[in-house]
Every structure is written in C-alpha cells, then in structure tokens.
Coordinates of C-alpha atoms and ligand atoms in Angstrom, one line a residue:
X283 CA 129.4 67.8 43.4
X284 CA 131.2 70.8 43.1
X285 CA 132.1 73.5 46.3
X286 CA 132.9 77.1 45.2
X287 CA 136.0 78.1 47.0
X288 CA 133.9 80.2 49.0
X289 CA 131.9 77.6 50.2
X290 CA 135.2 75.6 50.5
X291 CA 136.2 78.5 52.9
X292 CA 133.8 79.0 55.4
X293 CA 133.1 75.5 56.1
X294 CA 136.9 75.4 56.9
X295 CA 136.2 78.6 59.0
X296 CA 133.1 76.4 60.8
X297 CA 135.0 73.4 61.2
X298 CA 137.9 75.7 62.3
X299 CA 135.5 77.7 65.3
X300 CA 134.2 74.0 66.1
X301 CA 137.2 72.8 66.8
X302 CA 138.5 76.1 69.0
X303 CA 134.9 76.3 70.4
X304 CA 136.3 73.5 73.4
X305 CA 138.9 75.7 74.3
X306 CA 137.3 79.1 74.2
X307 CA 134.6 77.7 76.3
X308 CA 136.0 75.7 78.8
X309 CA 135.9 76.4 82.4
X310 CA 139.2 77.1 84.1
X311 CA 140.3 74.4 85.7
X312 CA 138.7 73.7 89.0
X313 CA 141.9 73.9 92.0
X314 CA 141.7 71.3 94.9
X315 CA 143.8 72.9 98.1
X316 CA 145.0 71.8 101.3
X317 CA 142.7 71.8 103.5
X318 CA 145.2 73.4 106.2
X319 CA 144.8 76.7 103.4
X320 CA 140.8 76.6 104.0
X321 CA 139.5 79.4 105.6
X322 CA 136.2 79.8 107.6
X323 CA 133.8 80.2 105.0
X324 CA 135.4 77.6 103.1
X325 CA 134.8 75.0 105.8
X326 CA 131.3 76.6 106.4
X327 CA 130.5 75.3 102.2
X328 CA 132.1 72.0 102.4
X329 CA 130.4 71.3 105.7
X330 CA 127.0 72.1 104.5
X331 CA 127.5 70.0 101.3
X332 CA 128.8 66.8 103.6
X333 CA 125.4 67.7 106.2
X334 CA 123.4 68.0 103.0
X335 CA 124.5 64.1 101.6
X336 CA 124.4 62.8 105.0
X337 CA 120.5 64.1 105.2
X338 CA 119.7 61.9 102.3
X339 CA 118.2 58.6 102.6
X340 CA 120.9 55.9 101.7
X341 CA 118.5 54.9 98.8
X342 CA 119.2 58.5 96.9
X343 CA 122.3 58.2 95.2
X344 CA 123.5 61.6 96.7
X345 CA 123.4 60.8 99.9
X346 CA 126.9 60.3 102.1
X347 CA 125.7 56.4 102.9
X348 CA 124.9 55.6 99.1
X349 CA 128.6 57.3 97.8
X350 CA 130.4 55.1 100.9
X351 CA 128.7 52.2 99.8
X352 CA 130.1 53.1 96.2
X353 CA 133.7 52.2 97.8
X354 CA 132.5 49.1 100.0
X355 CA 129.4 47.4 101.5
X356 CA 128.8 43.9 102.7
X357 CA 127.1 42.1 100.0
X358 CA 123.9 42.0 102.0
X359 CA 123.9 46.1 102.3
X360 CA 124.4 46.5 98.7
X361 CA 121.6 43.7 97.6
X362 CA 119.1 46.3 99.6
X363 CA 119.9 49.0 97.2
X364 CA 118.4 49.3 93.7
X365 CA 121.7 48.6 91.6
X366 CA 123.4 47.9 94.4
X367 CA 125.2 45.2 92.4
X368 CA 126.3 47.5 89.8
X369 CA 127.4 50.8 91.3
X370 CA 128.3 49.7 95.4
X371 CA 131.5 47.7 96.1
X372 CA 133.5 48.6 93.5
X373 CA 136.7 49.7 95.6
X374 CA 139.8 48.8 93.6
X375 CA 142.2 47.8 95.3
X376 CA 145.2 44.7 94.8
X377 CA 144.6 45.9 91.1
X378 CA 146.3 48.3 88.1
X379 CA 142.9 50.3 89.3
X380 CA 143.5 51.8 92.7
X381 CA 144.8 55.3 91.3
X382 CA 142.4 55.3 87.9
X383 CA 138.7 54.1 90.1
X384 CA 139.3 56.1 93.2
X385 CA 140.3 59.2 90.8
X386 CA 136.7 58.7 89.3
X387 CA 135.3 58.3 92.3
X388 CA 136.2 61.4 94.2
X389 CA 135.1 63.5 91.1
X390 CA 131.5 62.2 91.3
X391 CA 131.3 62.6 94.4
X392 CA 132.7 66.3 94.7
X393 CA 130.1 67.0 91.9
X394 CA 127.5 66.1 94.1
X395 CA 129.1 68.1 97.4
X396 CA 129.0 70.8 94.7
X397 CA 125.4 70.3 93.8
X398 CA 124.2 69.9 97.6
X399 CA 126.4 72.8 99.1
X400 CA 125.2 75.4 96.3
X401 CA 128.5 76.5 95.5
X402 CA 130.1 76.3 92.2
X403 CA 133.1 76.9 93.8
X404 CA 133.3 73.7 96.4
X405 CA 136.2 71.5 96.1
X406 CA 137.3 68.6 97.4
X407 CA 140.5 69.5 100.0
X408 CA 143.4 67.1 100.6
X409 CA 145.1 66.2 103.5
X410 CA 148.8 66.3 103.7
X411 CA 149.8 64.0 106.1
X412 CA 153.5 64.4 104.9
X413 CA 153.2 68.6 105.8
X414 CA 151.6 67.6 109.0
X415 CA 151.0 64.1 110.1
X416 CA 148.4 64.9 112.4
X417 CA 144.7 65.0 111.8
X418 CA 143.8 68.6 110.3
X419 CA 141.8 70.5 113.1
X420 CA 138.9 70.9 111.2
X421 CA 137.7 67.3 111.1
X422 CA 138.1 66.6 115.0
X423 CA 137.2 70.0 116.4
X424 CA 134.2 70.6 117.1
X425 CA 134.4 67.0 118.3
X426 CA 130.8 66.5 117.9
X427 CA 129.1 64.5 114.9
X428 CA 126.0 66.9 115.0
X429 CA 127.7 70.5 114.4
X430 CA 130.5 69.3 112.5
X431 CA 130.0 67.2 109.4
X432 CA 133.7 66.1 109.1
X433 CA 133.9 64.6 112.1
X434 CA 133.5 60.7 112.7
X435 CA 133.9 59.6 116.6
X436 CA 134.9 55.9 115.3
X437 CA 138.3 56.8 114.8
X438 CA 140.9 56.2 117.2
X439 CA 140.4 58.6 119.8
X440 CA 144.4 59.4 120.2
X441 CA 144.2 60.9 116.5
X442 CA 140.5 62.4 116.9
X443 CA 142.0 64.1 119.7
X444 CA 144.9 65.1 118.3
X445 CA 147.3 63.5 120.8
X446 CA 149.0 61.4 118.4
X447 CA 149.9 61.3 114.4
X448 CA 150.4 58.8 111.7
X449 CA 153.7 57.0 111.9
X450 CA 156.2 55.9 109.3
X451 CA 154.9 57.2 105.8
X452 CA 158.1 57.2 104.2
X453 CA 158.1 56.2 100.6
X454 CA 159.8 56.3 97.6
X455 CA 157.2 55.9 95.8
X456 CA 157.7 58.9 93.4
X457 CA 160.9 58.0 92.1
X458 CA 159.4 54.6 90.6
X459 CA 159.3 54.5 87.1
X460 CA 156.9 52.4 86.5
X461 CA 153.4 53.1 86.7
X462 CA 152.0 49.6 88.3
X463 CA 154.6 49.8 90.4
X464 CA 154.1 53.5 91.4
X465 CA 150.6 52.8 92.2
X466 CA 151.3 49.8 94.0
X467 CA 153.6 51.2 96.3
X468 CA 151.6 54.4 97.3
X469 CA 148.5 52.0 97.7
X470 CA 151.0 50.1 100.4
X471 CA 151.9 53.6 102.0
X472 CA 151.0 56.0 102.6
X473 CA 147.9 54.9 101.7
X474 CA 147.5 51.6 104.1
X475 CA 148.8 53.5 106.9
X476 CA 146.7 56.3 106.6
X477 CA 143.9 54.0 106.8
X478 CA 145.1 51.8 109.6
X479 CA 146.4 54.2 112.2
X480 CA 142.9 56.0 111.5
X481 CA 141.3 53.1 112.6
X482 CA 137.3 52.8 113.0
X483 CA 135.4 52.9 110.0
X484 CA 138.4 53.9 107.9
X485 CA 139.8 50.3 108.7
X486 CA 138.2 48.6 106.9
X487 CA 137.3 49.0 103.3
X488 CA 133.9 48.1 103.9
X489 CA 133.5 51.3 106.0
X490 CA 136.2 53.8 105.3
X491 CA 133.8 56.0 102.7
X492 CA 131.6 57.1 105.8
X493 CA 134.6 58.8 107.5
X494 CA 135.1 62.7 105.8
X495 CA 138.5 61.9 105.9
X496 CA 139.0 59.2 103.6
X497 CA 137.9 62.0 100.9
X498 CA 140.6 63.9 102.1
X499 CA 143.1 61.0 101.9
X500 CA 142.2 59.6 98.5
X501 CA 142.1 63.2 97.2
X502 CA 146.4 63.6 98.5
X503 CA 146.6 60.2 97.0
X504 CA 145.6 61.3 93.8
X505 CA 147.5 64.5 93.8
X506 CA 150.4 62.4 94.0
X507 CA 149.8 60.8 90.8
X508 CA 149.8 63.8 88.7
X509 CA 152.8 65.5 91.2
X510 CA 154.5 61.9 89.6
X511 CA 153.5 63.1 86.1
X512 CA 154.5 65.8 86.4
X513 CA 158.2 64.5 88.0
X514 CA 158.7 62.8 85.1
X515 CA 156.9 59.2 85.7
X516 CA 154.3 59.6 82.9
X517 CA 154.6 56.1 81.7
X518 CA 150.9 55.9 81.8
X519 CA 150.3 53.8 78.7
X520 CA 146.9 55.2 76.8
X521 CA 147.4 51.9 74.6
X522 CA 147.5 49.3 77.3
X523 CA 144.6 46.9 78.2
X524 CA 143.9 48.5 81.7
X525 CA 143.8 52.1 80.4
X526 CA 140.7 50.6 78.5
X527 CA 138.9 49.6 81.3
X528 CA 134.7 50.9 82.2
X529 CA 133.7 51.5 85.3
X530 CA 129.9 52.2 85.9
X531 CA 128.9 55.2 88.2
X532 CA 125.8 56.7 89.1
X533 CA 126.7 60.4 88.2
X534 CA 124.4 63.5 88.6
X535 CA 123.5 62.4 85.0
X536 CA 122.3 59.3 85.1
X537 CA 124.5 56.0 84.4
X538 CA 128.4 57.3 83.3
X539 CA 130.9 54.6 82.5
X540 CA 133.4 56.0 82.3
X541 CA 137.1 55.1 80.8
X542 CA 140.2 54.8 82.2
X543 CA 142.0 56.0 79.3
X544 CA 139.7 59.2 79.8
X545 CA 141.2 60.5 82.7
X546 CA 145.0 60.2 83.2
X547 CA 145.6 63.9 84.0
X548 CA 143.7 65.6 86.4
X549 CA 143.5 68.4 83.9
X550 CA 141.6 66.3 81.4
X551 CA 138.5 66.1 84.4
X552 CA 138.4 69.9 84.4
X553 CA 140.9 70.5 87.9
X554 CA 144.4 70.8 89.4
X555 CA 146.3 71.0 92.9
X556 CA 147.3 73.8 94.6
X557 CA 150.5 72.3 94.8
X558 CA 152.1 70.5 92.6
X559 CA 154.8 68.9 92.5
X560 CA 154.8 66.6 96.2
X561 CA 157.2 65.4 98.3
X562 CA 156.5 62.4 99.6
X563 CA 159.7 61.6 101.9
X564 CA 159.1 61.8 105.6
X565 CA 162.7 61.9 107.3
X566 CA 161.9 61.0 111.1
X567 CA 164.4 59.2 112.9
X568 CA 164.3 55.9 111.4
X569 CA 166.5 53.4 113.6
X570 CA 169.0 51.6 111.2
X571 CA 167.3 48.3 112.0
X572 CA 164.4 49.2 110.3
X573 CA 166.1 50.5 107.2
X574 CA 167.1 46.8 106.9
X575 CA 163.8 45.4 106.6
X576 CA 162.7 43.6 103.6
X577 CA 158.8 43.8 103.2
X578 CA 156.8 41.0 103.0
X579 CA 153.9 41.9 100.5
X580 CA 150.8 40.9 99.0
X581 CA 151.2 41.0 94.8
X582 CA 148.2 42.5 93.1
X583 CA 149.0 40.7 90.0
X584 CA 147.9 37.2 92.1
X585 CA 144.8 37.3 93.7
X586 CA 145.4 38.6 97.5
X587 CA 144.4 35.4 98.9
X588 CA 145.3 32.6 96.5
X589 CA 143.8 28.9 97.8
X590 CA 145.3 26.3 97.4
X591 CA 148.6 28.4 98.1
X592 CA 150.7 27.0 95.1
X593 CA 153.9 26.5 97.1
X594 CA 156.2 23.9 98.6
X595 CA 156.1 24.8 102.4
X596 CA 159.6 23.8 103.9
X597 CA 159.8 25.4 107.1
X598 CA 157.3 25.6 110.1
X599 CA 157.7 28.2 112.9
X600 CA 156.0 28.4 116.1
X601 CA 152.2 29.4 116.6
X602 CA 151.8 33.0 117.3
X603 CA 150.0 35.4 119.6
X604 CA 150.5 39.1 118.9
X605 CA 149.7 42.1 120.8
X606 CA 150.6 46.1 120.2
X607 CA 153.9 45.1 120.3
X608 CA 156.7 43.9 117.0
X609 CA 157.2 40.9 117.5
X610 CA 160.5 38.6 115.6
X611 CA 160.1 35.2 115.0
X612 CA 163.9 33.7 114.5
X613 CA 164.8 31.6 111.6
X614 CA 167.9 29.4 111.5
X615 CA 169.5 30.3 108.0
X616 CA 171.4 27.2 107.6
X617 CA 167.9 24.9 108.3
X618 CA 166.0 27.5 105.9
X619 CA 168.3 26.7 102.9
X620 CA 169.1 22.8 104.2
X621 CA 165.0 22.5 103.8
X622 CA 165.0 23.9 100.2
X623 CA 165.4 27.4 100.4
X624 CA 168.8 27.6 98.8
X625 CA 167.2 27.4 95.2
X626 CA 164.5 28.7 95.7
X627 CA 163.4 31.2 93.0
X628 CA 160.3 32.3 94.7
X629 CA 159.9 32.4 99.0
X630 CA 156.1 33.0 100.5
X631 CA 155.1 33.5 104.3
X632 CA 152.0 31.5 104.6
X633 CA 150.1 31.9 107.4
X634 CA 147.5 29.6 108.5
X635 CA 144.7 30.0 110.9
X636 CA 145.1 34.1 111.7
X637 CA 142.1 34.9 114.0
X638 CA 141.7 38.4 115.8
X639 CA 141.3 38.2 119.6
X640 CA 139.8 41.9 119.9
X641 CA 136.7 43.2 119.6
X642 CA 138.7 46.8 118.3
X643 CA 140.7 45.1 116.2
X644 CA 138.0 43.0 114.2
X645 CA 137.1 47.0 113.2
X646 CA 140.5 47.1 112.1
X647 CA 142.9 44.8 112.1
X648 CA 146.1 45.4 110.4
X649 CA 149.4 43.2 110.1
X650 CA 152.5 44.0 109.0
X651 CA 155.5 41.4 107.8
X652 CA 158.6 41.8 107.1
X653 CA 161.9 40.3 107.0
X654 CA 164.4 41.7 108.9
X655 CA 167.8 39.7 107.0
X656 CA 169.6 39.8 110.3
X657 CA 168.1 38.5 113.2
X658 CA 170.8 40.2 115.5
X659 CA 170.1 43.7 114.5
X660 CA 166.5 44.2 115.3
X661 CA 165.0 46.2 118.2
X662 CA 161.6 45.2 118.2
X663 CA 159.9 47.5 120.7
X664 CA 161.6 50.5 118.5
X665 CA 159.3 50.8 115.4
X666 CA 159.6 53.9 114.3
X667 CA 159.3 55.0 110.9
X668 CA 157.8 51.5 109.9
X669 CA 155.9 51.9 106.8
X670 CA 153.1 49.3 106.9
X671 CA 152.7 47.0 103.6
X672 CA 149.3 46.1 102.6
X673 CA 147.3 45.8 105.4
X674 CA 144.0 47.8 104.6
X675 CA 142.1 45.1 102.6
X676 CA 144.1 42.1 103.3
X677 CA 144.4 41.9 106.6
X678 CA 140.9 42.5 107.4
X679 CA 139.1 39.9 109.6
X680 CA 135.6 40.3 107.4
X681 CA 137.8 39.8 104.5
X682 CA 139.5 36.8 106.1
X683 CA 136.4 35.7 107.9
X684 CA 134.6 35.8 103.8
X685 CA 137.3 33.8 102.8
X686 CA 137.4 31.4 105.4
X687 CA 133.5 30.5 104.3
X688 CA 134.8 30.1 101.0
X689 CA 137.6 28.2 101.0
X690 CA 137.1 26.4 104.4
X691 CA 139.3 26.6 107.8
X692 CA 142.7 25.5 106.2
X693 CA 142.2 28.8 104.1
X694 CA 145.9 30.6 104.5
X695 CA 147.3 33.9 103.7
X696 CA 150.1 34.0 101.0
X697 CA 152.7 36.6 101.5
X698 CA 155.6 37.0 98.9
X699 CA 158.8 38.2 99.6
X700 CA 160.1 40.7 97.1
X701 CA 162.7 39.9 94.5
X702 CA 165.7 41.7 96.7
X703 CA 164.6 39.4 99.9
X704 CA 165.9 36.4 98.6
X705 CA 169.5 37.5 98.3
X706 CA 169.3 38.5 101.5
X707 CA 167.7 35.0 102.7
X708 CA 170.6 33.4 101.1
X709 CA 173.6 34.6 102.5
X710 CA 174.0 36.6 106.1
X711 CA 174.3 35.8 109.4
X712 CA 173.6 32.7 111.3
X713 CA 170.0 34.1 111.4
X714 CA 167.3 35.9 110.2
X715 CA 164.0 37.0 111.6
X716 CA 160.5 37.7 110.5
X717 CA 159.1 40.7 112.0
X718 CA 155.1 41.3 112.7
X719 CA 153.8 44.5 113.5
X720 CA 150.6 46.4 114.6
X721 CA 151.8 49.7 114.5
X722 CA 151.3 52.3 116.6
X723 CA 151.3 56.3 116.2
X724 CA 153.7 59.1 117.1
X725 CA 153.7 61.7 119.2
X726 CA 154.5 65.7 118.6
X727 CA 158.0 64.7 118.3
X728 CA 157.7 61.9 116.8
X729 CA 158.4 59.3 118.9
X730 CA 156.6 56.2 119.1
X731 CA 153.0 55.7 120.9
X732 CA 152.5 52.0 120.7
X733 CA 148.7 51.1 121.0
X734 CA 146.8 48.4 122.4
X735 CA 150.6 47.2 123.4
X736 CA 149.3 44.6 125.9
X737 CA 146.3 43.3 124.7
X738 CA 146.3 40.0 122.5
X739 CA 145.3 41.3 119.4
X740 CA 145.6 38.3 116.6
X741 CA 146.9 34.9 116.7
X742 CA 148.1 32.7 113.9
X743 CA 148.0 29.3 114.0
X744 CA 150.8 28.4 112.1
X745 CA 153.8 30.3 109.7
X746 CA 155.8 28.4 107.2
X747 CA 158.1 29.3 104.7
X748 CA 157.1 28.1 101.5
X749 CA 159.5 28.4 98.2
X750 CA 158.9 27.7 94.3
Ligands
C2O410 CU1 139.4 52.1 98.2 CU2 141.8 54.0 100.6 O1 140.5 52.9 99.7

C-alpha cells in the first residue's frame, strides 16, 4: 500500500507531537525540603495529612497503621489484613533492595499524605541529621500525640525532649563506588543509628513505620542516593538482575508492581531535593582509638543469620553481660593464630546464646562489634563518634527470639570481619580486643550521654572466633 508523501508527513508530524506530548505535559518536578525550611503553614498541611491516615481504620490501605505495616508487622498482624501477605512486611533490608523498596515506598505513601491533606503541593520533608543531629522541633513540640501528628512518645525521651542527639554518623559512604556497597554502607549508618538511638517503635523494624519520623529518615536516606548520582557514583546497573526486580504495592490505583529498573533517579518519579548534592561527613571529635576500629558486620549477600554457621570455631572467650557501657573482651594474638587463625581466609564472631535482660531494650536492642586491632589503645568508656554497624534488624530480640523457634536454642549469630580486619588480626601487638557497644547519644556539644549505662542490658552466652 502506497502513502502519499503528504500522508508520509503528517503521520511523522503525529508521531513527532506524541512523542514531545510527555515532555510538554509533564508536571514540574515535585521538590522534597528540609523540614528545618518548613514554615507554619507547611507543617499545618503535612500534619493534617499524617492526622488524616492515622484516622483510618488499619484495614483501609490509607491509613498510617496499614502503610507501617507495609514496612513491618508480625506475621500474625499481617494474616488479619486482607493481602496482608502480599503488600505488609516487605521492608528490605540485608539486601541490594534497601535504597530501590524504601524509595518506592515513601512515594506511595506521600501520594496518599497528598490525597488525605488536600494539597497538591504536600511533600514528604527530610531530616538532616548531619545539619543538625537533633530531633527537628516540629516532631517533639507540642509534645502531645493528640495536637501534633508527628509526634510519637515511644521514643527515647532524651531525644523527644531534645536533651540529647544522635551520635557518631560519620560515613564515607559517598565516596564508594560501588553501588551494593554504597547502599550497604548507608544502610549500616547513618541509617542503623538513626534508628537505634531513636529507640521505641523506630527500633525495631517491626514498628519503626508508625513513628513520623522514620518518613523523614528514609526520605534523607534516599536523598543521599541521588546526591551520590549525582557525585559521580551512578554505577547503577539498568542491566543487572536486581534492577529487574517487582515489588507489589497497594497504590491509590489499585495493585502497582512496580520495577526497580523504573526508578533509579528521583527525577524519573516526578521529584527532586532541595539540596543536592549532601555531605555526609560528621567531623566531631573522634578519639583516635576509635578511628582504629575494624567493624564487625553482617554481609547481606549471606543470609543475616546463617544456621548451621559454616565455620571452624577456634577460639572461645568468656560469657558476657553488657550494660550501657563498651565493653573489650581481650584476645591473645599469638593463641588466636596458634588455634588456626594464621591462615585463615575468612574470620566470623559467633555468638551463641545472646538474650536481652531489659524490658526497654527488647523494644530495641542494638549491638555493636567491632575489632579494635590493638587491645592497648582502647578507651572503652570514650565512644564518641562510634558509628554503629547493622544493628536495626539484626540485633533485634523478636528477630532473634523468631529465629531461635526456628532453628532451636544453639541458634548463633554470625558476624564477619571485613576483608582489611584480617591483616590487622595477623600481625600487631601482643593483643587485640573485640569491642561491644550500646551506644549512647551526645549532648549540645557533642560529648557523650551514655544510656542505660548500669543496667544489664544483654548477655551472650558464649563468643568464639571462628575462621574458613
Ligand atoms: Cu526498612 Cu529504616 O527501615
């Protein structure tokens, strides 16, 4: 069939206006702020949207209860929801996924703030705890759960009051190349920390989608992404076999799965940041000791709590109680490596029997390990500028109380040492030590506020050193 070149021409010209029709017609893109740059009326909007979803019943998918039960549930709450199974629990984290879901996640749920608070103009607001490292005014004053929507009295009352700030977010996250390991990293902290100095419901992720806050938080933690980006990480991989990953949500449009690949820039979701590019460098005081440390971590590309823990367990150390307080448990350098450690390829912390002792802390319980290569040169009542290591999610006495049932009392904890640990296992001084935290906060200038620094917080019944 033949097409007169007048034909020819204006179905060009239509094919031509289709394909500009996207750009002429799109929205400008939608800018998420600071919440520090809010001003009244701003609050006023995303207040009422928040009272709006927490008016809901937890049954309509709107509601505040239904979107943090999105993130995390126990099984039991999400079986009492119609497709509970398929849209509740579905918090990524341990997994290429914590950036890409949680991205996702906060979009829905802004949509239906939007919706709910009647103005087109609502967005989500970060927090940046690197700017100010103590909780923004607006979510603890009024301090009063029925005037003010973004405030949550389960938190821990030194932040809600504003008497002390997060400690040690120092990162380099940024200036990783990699994108796994980019994410990984920022998941570790600030992200964990955030979490766990918070306390209350944003302890655990079972909870933490009920406190305003962790909107805030996630909503800084994806800025940071596209600030990397935008640095020059970008080696987000549109090819690879996680960028082609579904996740189901229950969007204001019915069912959405949605595709990783689909939203790598924030720009491709229709929105931006006020400020872009971040810094994500805190420079307090950090006492050298610290800058020593090696952190003990839980890989993501092993299931968090492997059983039976695939490794040769050489070395046994004494049983532990810990309270508020760092506490170092001594190793003998020449025994470690006399036991098998000098070829090892691999070196795990495995601890056996961990069990909290306090009613706060089974709300949130948070550990950190790490390895402090010479035993002479810590001072363990000095942890400032600390950055915890995967704590939120792993640490977590439901988590470890699910996995007990599973896998039975012996179940234990594997912890890997990074790759640049083990040189500094192998040679150094007589000794080295392994360092356990519950970190505390800071004060206004930043010096340390140890919490719960009496009380018996966890106790593990045994630590050995396990190699490959
Ligand atoms: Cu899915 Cu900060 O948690």
């Amino acid at each position: 069939m033949g097409m007169s070149r007048r034909e020819f021409s204006l179905l060009m010209s239509s094919a031509a206006a289709a394909l500009a029709a996207p750009r002429a017609l799109a929205a400008p893109l939608k800018v998420r702020r600071g919440i520090h740059t809010l001003g009244a009326t701003d609050l006023d909007v995303l207040r009422a949207g928040i009272s709006a979803m927490k008016a809901l019943p937890t049954e309509d998918f709107r509601s505040w209860m239904y979107q943090a039960g999105v993130h995390g549930s126990t099984a039991a709450e999400a079986a009492a929801i119609p497709d509970g199974a398929t849209y509740w629990r579905q918090c990524k984290h341990n997994s290429p996924h914590f950036l890409t879901w949680h991205r996702w996640y906060l979009l829905f749920c802004e949509e239906i703030m939007r919706l709910l608070a009647d103005d087109c103009h609502l967005t989500l607001p970060y927090w940046d705890y690197i700017a100010d490292n103590f909780l923004p005014e607006p979510l603890r004053i009024p301090a009063d759960v029925t005037t003010n929507s973004l405030y949550d009295d389960t938190r821990h009352p030194d932040i809600n009051t504003g008497v002390s700030g997060i400690s040690g977010l120092h990162t380099d996250a940024l200036d990783v190349v990699d994108f796994l390991m980019f994410s990984d990293d920022l998941a570790s902290n600030p992200h964990n920390g955030v979490h766990n100095q918070i306390t209350g419901n944003m302890g655990l992720v079972r909870t933490a989608g009920r406190d305003p806050v962790f909107w805030l938080h996630h909503c800084n933690i994806d800025r940071y992404w596209e600030c990397w980006i935008r640095k020059g990480g970008g080696r987000v991989h549109p090819g690879s076999p996680w960028s082609d990953e579904e996740f189901p949500f229950h969007s204001l449009t019915g069912r959405r799965d949605v595709i990783v690949a689909d939203g790598l820039r924030t720009a491709d979701l229709g929105y931006t940041y006020d400020s872009l590019p971040c810094s994500l460098l805190v420079v307090w005081e950090i006492p050298d000791w610290i800058r020593d440390l090696v952190f003990v971590r839980v890989p993501w590309r092993r299931p968090p709590l492997p059983d039976p823990p695939p490794w040769r367990e050489i070395l046994e150390l004494p049983p532990l109680t810990l309270n508020g307080q760092p506490t170092a448990v001594v190793v003998s350098r020449a025994e470690f490596l006399r036991a098998g450690g000098a070829n090892a390829r691999r070196v795990a912390v495995v601890l056996h029997g961990v069990e909290g002792l306090s009613a706060r802390e089974n709300r949130a319980f948070s550990l950190d390990v790490a390895l402090a290569p010479d035993a002479k040169r810590i001072a363990v009542n000095d942890f400032r500028g600390v950055a915890p290591i995967d704590a939120f999610g792993n640490f977590e006495l439901s988590v470890l109380a699910e996995h007990a049932e599973h896998h039975g009392a012996s179940s234990a904890l594997v912890l890997e040492l990074p790759e640049r640990a083990l040189k500094a296992l192998s040679a150094g001084g007589d000794e080295f030590a392994l360092v356990f935290f519950r970190r505390g906060h800071v004060d206004r200038d930043g010096r340390p506020r140890p919490f719960d620094a009496k009380q018996p917080l966890f106790r593990i019944g045994a630590t050995r050193l396990a190699v490959q």
